[in-house]
Coordinates of C-alpha atoms in Angstrom, one line a residue:
X1 CA 0.0 0.0 0.0
X2 CA 1.1 3.5 -0.7
X3 CA 1.9 5.7 2.3
X4 CA -0.1 9.0 2.1
X5 CA 2.0 12.1 1.3
X6 CA 2.5 14.6 4.2
X7 CA 0.9 18.0 3.9
X8 CA 2.9 20.5 1.8
X9 CA 3.9 22.4 5.0
X10 CA 6.1 19.4 5.9
X11 CA 8.4 19.7 2.8
X12 CA 11.3 21.4 4.6
X13 CA 13.9 19.9 2.3
X14 CA 12.6 22.0 -0.6
X15 CA 11.4 25.3 0.8
X16 CA 10.0 28.0 -1.5
X17 CA 12.6 30.7 -2.4
X18 CA 12.3 34.1 -0.9
X19 CA 13.4 37.4 -2.5
X20 CA 16.5 37.2 -0.3
X21 CA 17.3 33.7 -1.7
X22 CA 17.0 35.0 -5.2
X23 CA 19.2 38.0 -4.4
X24 CA 21.9 35.7 -3.0
X25 CA 21.8 33.2 -5.9
X26 CA 24.8 33.0 -8.2
X27 CA 25.2 31.2 -11.6
X28 CA 26.7 27.8 -11.6
X29 CA 29.7 29.1 -13.5
X30 CA 30.6 31.3 -10.5
X31 CA 30.4 28.6 -7.8
X32 CA 31.3 25.3 -9.5
X33 CA 34.8 24.3 -10.9
X34 CA 35.1 24.8 -14.7
X35 CA 35.3 21.1 -15.4
X36 CA 31.9 20.5 -13.7
X37 CA 30.4 23.5 -15.6
X38 CA 31.7 22.0 -18.8
X39 CA 29.7 18.8 -18.1
X40 CA 26.5 20.8 -17.5
X41 CA 26.7 23.0 -20.6
X42 CA 26.0 21.3 -23.8
X43 CA 26.7 23.4 -26.9
X44 CA 26.3 22.3 -30.5
X45 CA 29.4 22.9 -32.6
X46 CA 29.3 24.7 -35.9
X47 CA 27.9 22.9 -38.9
X48 CA 30.5 21.6 -41.3
X49 CA 28.4 22.9 -44.2
X50 CA 25.1 24.5 -43.5
X51 CA 22.5 22.4 -45.3
X52 CA 19.3 24.4 -44.6
X53 CA 18.3 28.0 -44.9
X54 CA 16.2 29.7 -42.2
X55 CA 13.0 31.3 -43.6
X56 CA 9.8 32.8 -42.4
X57 CA 6.7 31.2 -43.8
X58 CA 3.0 31.9 -43.2
X59 CA 0.8 28.8 -43.1
X60 CA -2.9 28.2 -42.5
X61 CA -3.5 27.2 -38.8
X62 CA -5.1 23.9 -39.8
X63 CA -2.1 22.9 -41.9
X64 CA 0.4 23.8 -39.2
X65 CA -1.7 22.0 -36.6
X66 CA -1.9 18.8 -38.7
X67 CA 1.9 18.6 -39.0
X68 CA 2.5 19.5 -35.4
X69 CA 0.1 16.8 -34.3
X70 CA 2.4 14.2 -35.9
X71 CA 4.9 14.8 -33.0
X72 CA 8.6 15.5 -32.9
X73 CA 10.2 15.8 -36.3
X74 CA 7.2 17.5 -37.9
X75 CA 9.4 20.2 -39.5
X76 CA 11.5 17.5 -41.3
X77 CA 8.3 15.7 -42.4
X78 CA 6.9 19.1 -43.7
X79 CA 10.2 19.6 -45.5
X80 CA 9.9 16.2 -47.2
X81 CA 6.3 17.0 -48.3
X82 CA 7.4 20.3 -49.8
X83 CA 10.4 18.7 -51.5
X84 CA 8.1 16.0 -53.1
X85 CA 5.6 18.7 -54.2
X86 CA 8.3 20.9 -55.8
X87 CA 10.0 18.2 -57.8

């Protein structure tokens, strides 16, 4: 059986931050060693050869909703549909 959770007032290990807490806070890069910060920061390197061009495109809301509803990777699928339609 599951043990019931204590009331929210009993969560002392994770108290809500006050304005004073926010004022004292410092970025990780100021308080952690550089080798630890390097593990936390993930940056993508430059592309070898840019393969796509950024554009602004106005689409009907229903078209956009249909592609977004297909889940992650919808931009690539839309690109494929446009490629097939153009060729």
